[in-house]
Every structure is written in C-alpha cells, then in structure tokens.
C-alpha cells in the first residue's frame, strides 16, 4: 500500500488563510509511484470521491462498516454505481467538448478558406484595376498624340494653303488672269 505523511497548514500572516499541503514521502515509495504508475488508481479513486462529494454524496456514511448480507445493499455498491454514472457523464461531456472543438475547428477552417478566396478575389480585382488604369493612361497618351498630330496637320494645311495662295497669285501675275 501507499504511505506518506500529509501536513495541511497556512501561514500566520496570510489574511485569507490559504491552505497549503505538504506531503512527505519516502524516496522508495516515490520511485514506485513514478516508475510503475502506482499512483494512477489512487488518483482516479480520489477524483471520484471528490466528484461524489461535489454532488452531495456523504462519503463518511458510505464507507462505514456495516454487516450487510446483500452485496447490492452495501454502501460501496451505491458508491460504485455513482462513480460509474459520473464517469459516464464525464465521458459524454468530454465527447461533447471534443465535438464542439471539432465543429469550431471546421468552422474556423471554412472561414479561413472563405477569407483566402476573398483575398484572392481582391488581388484579382486589384490587378484588374491596375490594368484598367494602365489602359486609361494609354488611351490618354494616344488622345494626346492624336491631338498633337491633328494640330500638326492643321498647321501644315494652313501652310500649304498659304503656299497655294502665293503660287496662285504668282501664276495669275504671270498670266494676267483674274480668278
């Protein structure tokens, strides 16, 4: 069996009187506990007792020695069934928690996927907007170039018109023709 000494205490200057626990254990007992998992059964039993106490079960009453002939009437039978019931409830709650965590992870993954799609779409829209801006600049440049060419053509037309007028005047002067 297990043997140790447990001392519960609090510090005199602690106004809340927080209870501390000090356990003194022989080194060989601790070796067995750590290397051979000797503490697992005790830990489960202690947890079950604490759970039973938390739900209002009177542990002192259940553990008193009584001369009970029917095993179904023994206080430990009631204790075992309550422990089993609590273990079942804890397993169900753990499963519900895991299901909830899985659902949350799935939901987070769907949201991340949606966010990734939105980011990709945004990048495409930004690229398209950049392309539209480049095309608009090209159109503006072409319009400027076209306007300059038109001005040059208008200037050439005016110059040619002047030259034609001068040439016509020269021809009229030499031929003495009225037009």
PDB file of C-alpha atoms in Angstrom:
ATOM      1  CA  UNK A   1       0.000   0.000   0.000  1.00  0.00           C
ATOM      2  CA  UNK A   2       0.840   3.638  -0.128  1.00  0.00           C
ATOM      3  CA  UNK A   3       2.176   5.547   2.832  1.00  0.00           C
ATOM      4  CA  UNK A   4       3.050   9.184   3.220  1.00  0.00           C
ATOM      5  CA  UNK A   5       2.537  11.993   5.638  1.00  0.00           C
ATOM      6  CA  UNK A   6       0.393  14.937   4.640  1.00  0.00           C
ATOM      7  CA  UNK A   7       0.501  18.223   6.548  1.00  0.00           C
ATOM      8  CA  UNK A   8      -2.069  20.932   5.863  1.00  0.00           C
ATOM      9  CA  UNK A   9      -1.089  24.398   7.043  1.00  0.00           C
ATOM     10  CA  UNK A  10      -1.420  28.095   6.372  1.00  0.00           C
ATOM     11  CA  UNK A  11       0.893  30.983   7.011  1.00  0.00           C
ATOM     12  CA  UNK A  12       0.094  33.108  10.045  1.00  0.00           C
ATOM     13  CA  UNK A  13       0.449  36.332   8.060  1.00  0.00           C
ATOM     14  CA  UNK A  14      -1.974  35.138   5.326  1.00  0.00           C
ATOM     15  CA  UNK A  15      -5.230  37.003   5.961  1.00  0.00           C
ATOM     16  CA  UNK A  16      -7.096  34.620   3.580  1.00  0.00           C
ATOM     17  CA  UNK A  17      -5.677  31.575   5.379  1.00  0.00           C
ATOM     18  CA  UNK A  18      -4.940  29.817   2.094  1.00  0.00           C
ATOM     19  CA  UNK A  19      -4.427  26.163   2.980  1.00  0.00           C
ATOM     20  CA  UNK A  20      -1.200  24.603   1.744  1.00  0.00           C
ATOM     21  CA  UNK A  21      -0.481  20.888   1.556  1.00  0.00           C
ATOM     22  CA  UNK A  22       2.915  19.363   2.285  1.00  0.00           C
ATOM     23  CA  UNK A  23       3.458  15.671   1.571  1.00  0.00           C
ATOM     24  CA  UNK A  24       6.416  13.770   2.973  1.00  0.00           C
ATOM     25  CA  UNK A  25       7.111  10.582   1.039  1.00  0.00           C
ATOM     26  CA  UNK A  26       9.862   8.006   1.371  1.00  0.00           C
ATOM     27  CA  UNK A  27      12.103   8.061  -1.701  1.00  0.00           C
ATOM     28  CA  UNK A  28      11.446   4.365  -2.484  1.00  0.00           C
ATOM     29  CA  UNK A  29       7.690   4.916  -2.355  1.00  0.00           C
ATOM     30  CA  UNK A  30       8.067   7.831  -4.775  1.00  0.00           C
ATOM     31  CA  UNK A  31      10.145   5.639  -7.106  1.00  0.00           C
ATOM     32  CA  UNK A  32       7.377   3.024  -7.229  1.00  0.00           C
ATOM     33  CA  UNK A  33       4.789   5.735  -7.738  1.00  0.00           C
ATOM     34  CA  UNK A  34       6.605   7.354 -10.645  1.00  0.00           C
ATOM     35  CA  UNK A  35       8.155   4.393 -12.425  1.00  0.00           C
ATOM     36  CA  UNK A  36       5.327   1.886 -12.090  1.00  0.00           C
ATOM     37  CA  UNK A  37       2.293   4.184 -12.339  1.00  0.00           C
ATOM     38  CA  UNK A  38       1.303   3.211  -8.824  1.00  0.00           C
ATOM     39  CA  UNK A  39      -0.499   6.497  -8.295  1.00  0.00           C
ATOM     40  CA  UNK A  40      -2.931   6.171 -11.232  1.00  0.00           C
ATOM     41  CA  UNK A  41      -5.532   4.097  -9.348  1.00  0.00           C
ATOM     42  CA  UNK A  42      -5.359   6.344  -6.309  1.00  0.00           C
ATOM     43  CA  UNK A  43      -5.688   9.453  -8.465  1.00  0.00           C
ATOM     44  CA  UNK A  44      -8.810   8.063 -10.152  1.00  0.00           C
ATOM     45  CA  UNK A  45     -10.300   6.994  -6.816  1.00  0.00           C
ATOM     46  CA  UNK A  46      -9.584  10.392  -5.220  1.00  0.00           C
ATOM     47  CA  UNK A  47     -11.105  12.197  -8.216  1.00  0.00           C
ATOM     48  CA  UNK A  48     -14.231  10.016  -7.977  1.00  0.00           C
ATOM     49  CA  UNK A  49     -14.537  10.718  -4.238  1.00  0.00           C
ATOM     50  CA  UNK A  50     -14.184  14.474  -4.825  1.00  0.00           C
ATOM     51  CA  UNK A  51     -16.814  14.340  -7.589  1.00  0.00           C
ATOM     52  CA  UNK A  52     -19.195  12.431  -5.345  1.00  0.00           C
ATOM     53  CA  UNK A  53     -18.687  14.927  -2.546  1.00  0.00           C
ATOM     54  CA  UNK A  54     -19.279  17.762  -5.023  1.00  0.00           C
ATOM     55  CA  UNK A  55     -22.692  16.320  -5.955  1.00  0.00           C
ATOM     56  CA  UNK A  56     -23.655  15.901  -2.308  1.00  0.00           C
ATOM     57  CA  UNK A  57     -22.887  12.238  -1.641  1.00  0.00           C
ATOM     58  CA  UNK A  58     -21.970  11.527   2.008  1.00  0.00           C
ATOM     59  CA  UNK A  59     -18.685   9.622   1.767  1.00  0.00           C
ATOM     60  CA  UNK A  60     -18.460   9.019   5.541  1.00  0.00           C
ATOM     61  CA  UNK A  61     -21.859   7.327   5.547  1.00  0.00           C
ATOM     62  CA  UNK A  62     -20.960   5.201   2.506  1.00  0.00           C
ATOM     63  CA  UNK A  63     -17.689   3.995   3.978  1.00  0.00           C
ATOM     64  CA  UNK A  64     -18.847   2.981   7.489  1.00  0.00           C
ATOM     65  CA  UNK A  65     -18.523  -0.709   8.169  1.00  0.00           C
ATOM     66  CA  UNK A  66     -21.884  -2.380   8.312  1.00  0.00           C
ATOM     67  CA  UNK A  67     -22.874  -6.009   8.490  1.00  0.00           C
ATOM     68  CA  UNK A  68     -24.638  -6.164   5.129  1.00  0.00           C
ATOM     69  CA  UNK A  69     -25.515  -9.600   3.769  1.00  0.00           C
ATOM     70  CA  UNK A  70     -26.829  -8.470   0.369  1.00  0.00           C
ATOM     71  CA  UNK A  71     -23.935  -7.032  -1.764  1.00  0.00           C
ATOM     72  CA  UNK A  72     -26.478  -4.844  -3.578  1.00  0.00           C
ATOM     73  CA  UNK A  73     -27.213  -3.146  -0.248  1.00  0.00           C
ATOM     74  CA  UNK A  74     -23.568  -2.490   0.623  1.00  0.00           C
ATOM     75  CA  UNK A  75     -22.712   1.230   0.661  1.00  0.00           C
ATOM     76  CA  UNK A  76     -19.839   0.649  -1.782  1.00  0.00           C
ATOM     77  CA  UNK A  77     -22.262  -0.735  -4.367  1.00  0.00           C
ATOM     78  CA  UNK A  78     -24.061   2.605  -4.355  1.00  0.00           C
ATOM     79  CA  UNK A  79     -20.711   4.331  -4.480  1.00  0.00           C
ATOM     80  CA  UNK A  80     -19.575   2.244  -7.456  1.00  0.00           C
ATOM     81  CA  UNK A  81     -22.739   2.935  -9.415  1.00  0.00           C
ATOM     82  CA  UNK A  82     -22.458   6.669  -8.691  1.00  0.00           C
ATOM     83  CA  UNK A  83     -18.810   6.636  -9.747  1.00  0.00           C
ATOM     84  CA  UNK A  84     -19.761   4.791 -12.938  1.00  0.00           C
ATOM     85  CA  UNK A  85     -22.569   7.268 -13.539  1.00  0.00           C
ATOM     86  CA  UNK A  86     -20.186  10.200 -13.044  1.00  0.00           C
ATOM     87  CA  UNK A  87     -17.566   8.600 -15.282  1.00  0.00           C
ATOM     88  CA  UNK A  88     -20.226   8.159 -17.975  1.00  0.00           C
ATOM     89  CA  UNK A  89     -21.305  11.795 -17.588  1.00  0.00           C
ATOM     90  CA  UNK A  90     -17.686  12.954 -17.753  1.00  0.00           C
ATOM     91  CA  UNK A  91     -17.061  10.881 -20.884  1.00  0.00           C
ATOM     92  CA  UNK A  92     -20.183  12.322 -22.506  1.00  0.00           C
ATOM     93  CA  UNK A  93     -19.124  15.847 -21.575  1.00  0.00           C
ATOM     94  CA  UNK A  94     -15.630  15.207 -22.899  1.00  0.00           C
ATOM     95  CA  UNK A  95     -17.094  13.881 -26.142  1.00  0.00           C
ATOM     96  CA  UNK A  96     -19.377  16.916 -26.396  1.00  0.00           C
ATOM     97  CA  UNK A  97     -16.391  19.161 -25.784  1.00  0.00           C
ATOM     98  CA  UNK A  98     -14.377  17.356 -28.454  1.00  0.00           C
ATOM     99  CA  UNK A  99     -17.331  17.548 -30.855  1.00  0.00           C
ATOM    100  CA  UNK A 100     -17.642  21.261 -30.107  1.00  0.00           C
ATOM    101  CA  UNK A 101     -13.918  21.774 -30.633  1.00  0.00           C
ATOM    102  CA  UNK A 102     -14.048  19.824 -33.908  1.00  0.00           C
ATOM    103  CA  UNK A 103     -17.051  21.853 -35.048  1.00  0.00           C
ATOM    104  CA  UNK A 104     -15.250  25.061 -34.099  1.00  0.00           C
ATOM    105  CA  UNK A 105     -12.106  23.946 -35.976  1.00  0.00           C
ATOM    106  CA  UNK A 106     -14.225  23.103 -39.032  1.00  0.00           C
ATOM    107  CA  UNK A 107     -15.960  26.467 -38.819  1.00  0.00           C
ATOM    108  CA  UNK A 108     -12.616  28.247 -38.452  1.00  0.00           C
ATOM    109  CA  UNK A 109     -11.257  26.334 -41.459  1.00  0.00           C
ATOM    110  CA  UNK A 110     -14.305  27.278 -43.546  1.00  0.00           C
ATOM    111  CA  UNK A 111     -13.882  30.905 -42.505  1.00  0.00           C
ATOM    112  CA  UNK A 112     -10.160  30.776 -43.345  1.00  0.00           C
ATOM    113  CA  UNK A 113     -10.950  29.224 -46.733  1.00  0.00           C
ATOM    114  CA  UNK A 114     -13.556  31.933 -47.368  1.00  0.00           C
ATOM    115  CA  UNK A 115     -11.064  34.601 -46.302  1.00  0.00           C
ATOM    116  CA  UNK A 116      -8.444  33.114 -48.642  1.00  0.00           C
ATOM    117  CA  UNK A 117     -10.946  33.170 -51.521  1.00  0.00           C
ATOM    118  CA  UNK A 118     -11.825  36.792 -50.736  1.00  0.00           C
ATOM    119  CA  UNK A 119      -8.144  37.731 -50.619  1.00  0.00           C
ATOM    120  CA  UNK A 120      -7.568  36.017 -53.971  1.00  0.00           C
ATOM    121  CA  UNK A 121     -10.590  37.815 -55.441  1.00  0.00           C
ATOM    122  CA  UNK A 122      -9.342  41.118 -54.023  1.00  0.00           C
ATOM    123  CA  UNK A 123      -5.929  40.545 -55.607  1.00  0.00           C
ATOM    124  CA  UNK A 124      -7.603  39.817 -58.936  1.00  0.00           C
ATOM    125  CA  UNK A 125      -9.684  42.977 -58.640  1.00  0.00           C
ATOM    126  CA  UNK A 126      -6.587  44.998 -57.769  1.00  0.00           C
ATOM    127  CA  UNK A 127      -4.756  43.543 -60.783  1.00  0.00           C
ATOM    128  CA  UNK A 128      -7.748  44.326 -62.977  1.00  0.00           C
ATOM    129  CA  UNK A 129      -7.899  47.854 -61.604  1.00  0.00           C
ATOM    130  CA  UNK A 130      -4.180  48.309 -62.321  1.00  0.00           C
ATOM    131  CA  UNK A 131      -4.750  47.027 -65.859  1.00  0.00           C
ATOM    132  CA  UNK A 132      -7.681  49.426 -66.354  1.00  0.00           C
ATOM    133  CA  UNK A 133      -5.528  52.303 -65.078  1.00  0.00           C
ATOM    134  CA  UNK A 134      -2.707  51.351 -67.488  1.00  0.00           C
ATOM    135  CA  UNK A 135      -5.181  51.142 -70.372  1.00  0.00           C
ATOM    136  CA  UNK A 136      -6.697  54.503 -69.417  1.00  0.00           C
ATOM    137  CA  UNK A 137      -3.220  56.044 -69.352  1.00  0.00           C
ATOM    138  CA  UNK A 138      -2.508  54.507 -72.774  1.00  0.00           C
ATOM    139  CA  UNK A 139      -5.803  55.932 -74.087  1.00  0.00           C
ATOM    140  CA  UNK A 140      -4.928  59.347 -72.633  1.00  0.00           C
ATOM    141  CA  UNK A 141      -1.464  59.158 -74.220  1.00  0.00           C
ATOM    142  CA  UNK A 142      -2.981  58.191 -77.578  1.00  0.00           C
ATOM    143  CA  UNK A 143      -5.520  61.036 -77.365  1.00  0.00           C
ATOM    144  CA  UNK A 144      -2.697  63.476 -76.609  1.00  0.00           C
ATOM    145  CA  UNK A 145      -0.664  62.104 -79.523  1.00  0.00           C
ATOM    146  CA  UNK A 146      -3.707  62.296 -81.822  1.00  0.00           C
ATOM    147  CA  UNK A 147      -4.399  65.879 -80.762  1.00  0.00           C
ATOM    148  CA  UNK A 148      -0.770  66.817 -81.486  1.00  0.00           C
ATOM    149  CA  UNK A 149      -0.901  65.134 -84.908  1.00  0.00           C
ATOM    150  CA  UNK A 150      -4.131  66.985 -85.723  1.00  0.00           C
ATOM    151  CA  UNK A 151      -2.552  70.277 -84.762  1.00  0.00           C
ATOM    152  CA  UNK A 152       0.470  69.484 -86.933  1.00  0.00           C
ATOM    153  CA  UNK A 153      -1.831  68.575 -89.850  1.00  0.00           C
ATOM    154  CA  UNK A 154      -3.837  71.767 -89.342  1.00  0.00           C
ATOM    155  CA  UNK A 155      -0.606  73.790 -89.324  1.00  0.00           C
ATOM    156  CA  UNK A 156       0.631  72.000 -92.479  1.00  0.00           C
ATOM    157  CA  UNK A 157      -2.749  72.555 -94.143  1.00  0.00           C
ATOM    158  CA  UNK A 158      -2.590  76.244 -93.324  1.00  0.00           C
ATOM    159  CA  UNK A 159       0.996  76.476 -94.563  1.00  0.00           C
ATOM    160  CA  UNK A 160       0.100  74.623 -97.770  1.00  0.00           C
ATOM    161  CA  UNK A 161      -2.940  76.842 -98.204  1.00  0.00           C
ATOM    162  CA  UNK A 162      -0.705  79.925 -97.916  1.00  0.00           C
ATOM    163  CA  UNK A 163       1.794  78.447-100.345  1.00  0.00           C
ATOM    164  CA  UNK A 164      -1.019  77.593-102.742  1.00  0.00           C
ATOM    165  CA  UNK A 165      -2.362  81.169-102.479  1.00  0.00           C
ATOM    166  CA  UNK A 166       1.074  82.568-103.138  1.00  0.00           C
ATOM    167  CA  UNK A 167       1.623  80.220-106.049  1.00  0.00           C
ATOM    168  CA  UNK A 168      -1.793  81.066-107.429  1.00  0.00           C
ATOM    169  CA  UNK A 169      -1.004  84.768-107.176  1.00  0.00           C
ATOM    170  CA  UNK A 170       2.291  84.234-108.937  1.00  0.00           C
ATOM    171  CA  UNK A 171       0.625  82.278-111.729  1.00  0.00           C
ATOM    172  CA  UNK A 172      -2.106  84.926-112.040  1.00  0.00           C
ATOM    173  CA  UNK A 173       0.502  87.653-112.117  1.00  0.00           C
ATOM    174  CA  UNK A 174       2.412  85.994-114.914  1.00  0.00           C
ATOM    175  CA  UNK A 175      -0.660  85.140-116.886  1.00  0.00           C
ATOM    176  CA  UNK A 176      -2.685  88.200-116.017  1.00  0.00           C
ATOM    177  CA  UNK A 177      -5.688  86.078-115.142  1.00  0.00           C
ATOM    178  CA  UNK A 178      -8.449  87.011-112.784  1.00  0.00           C
ATOM    179  CA  UNK A 179      -9.856  84.207-110.852  1.00  0.00           C
TER     180      UNK A 179
END
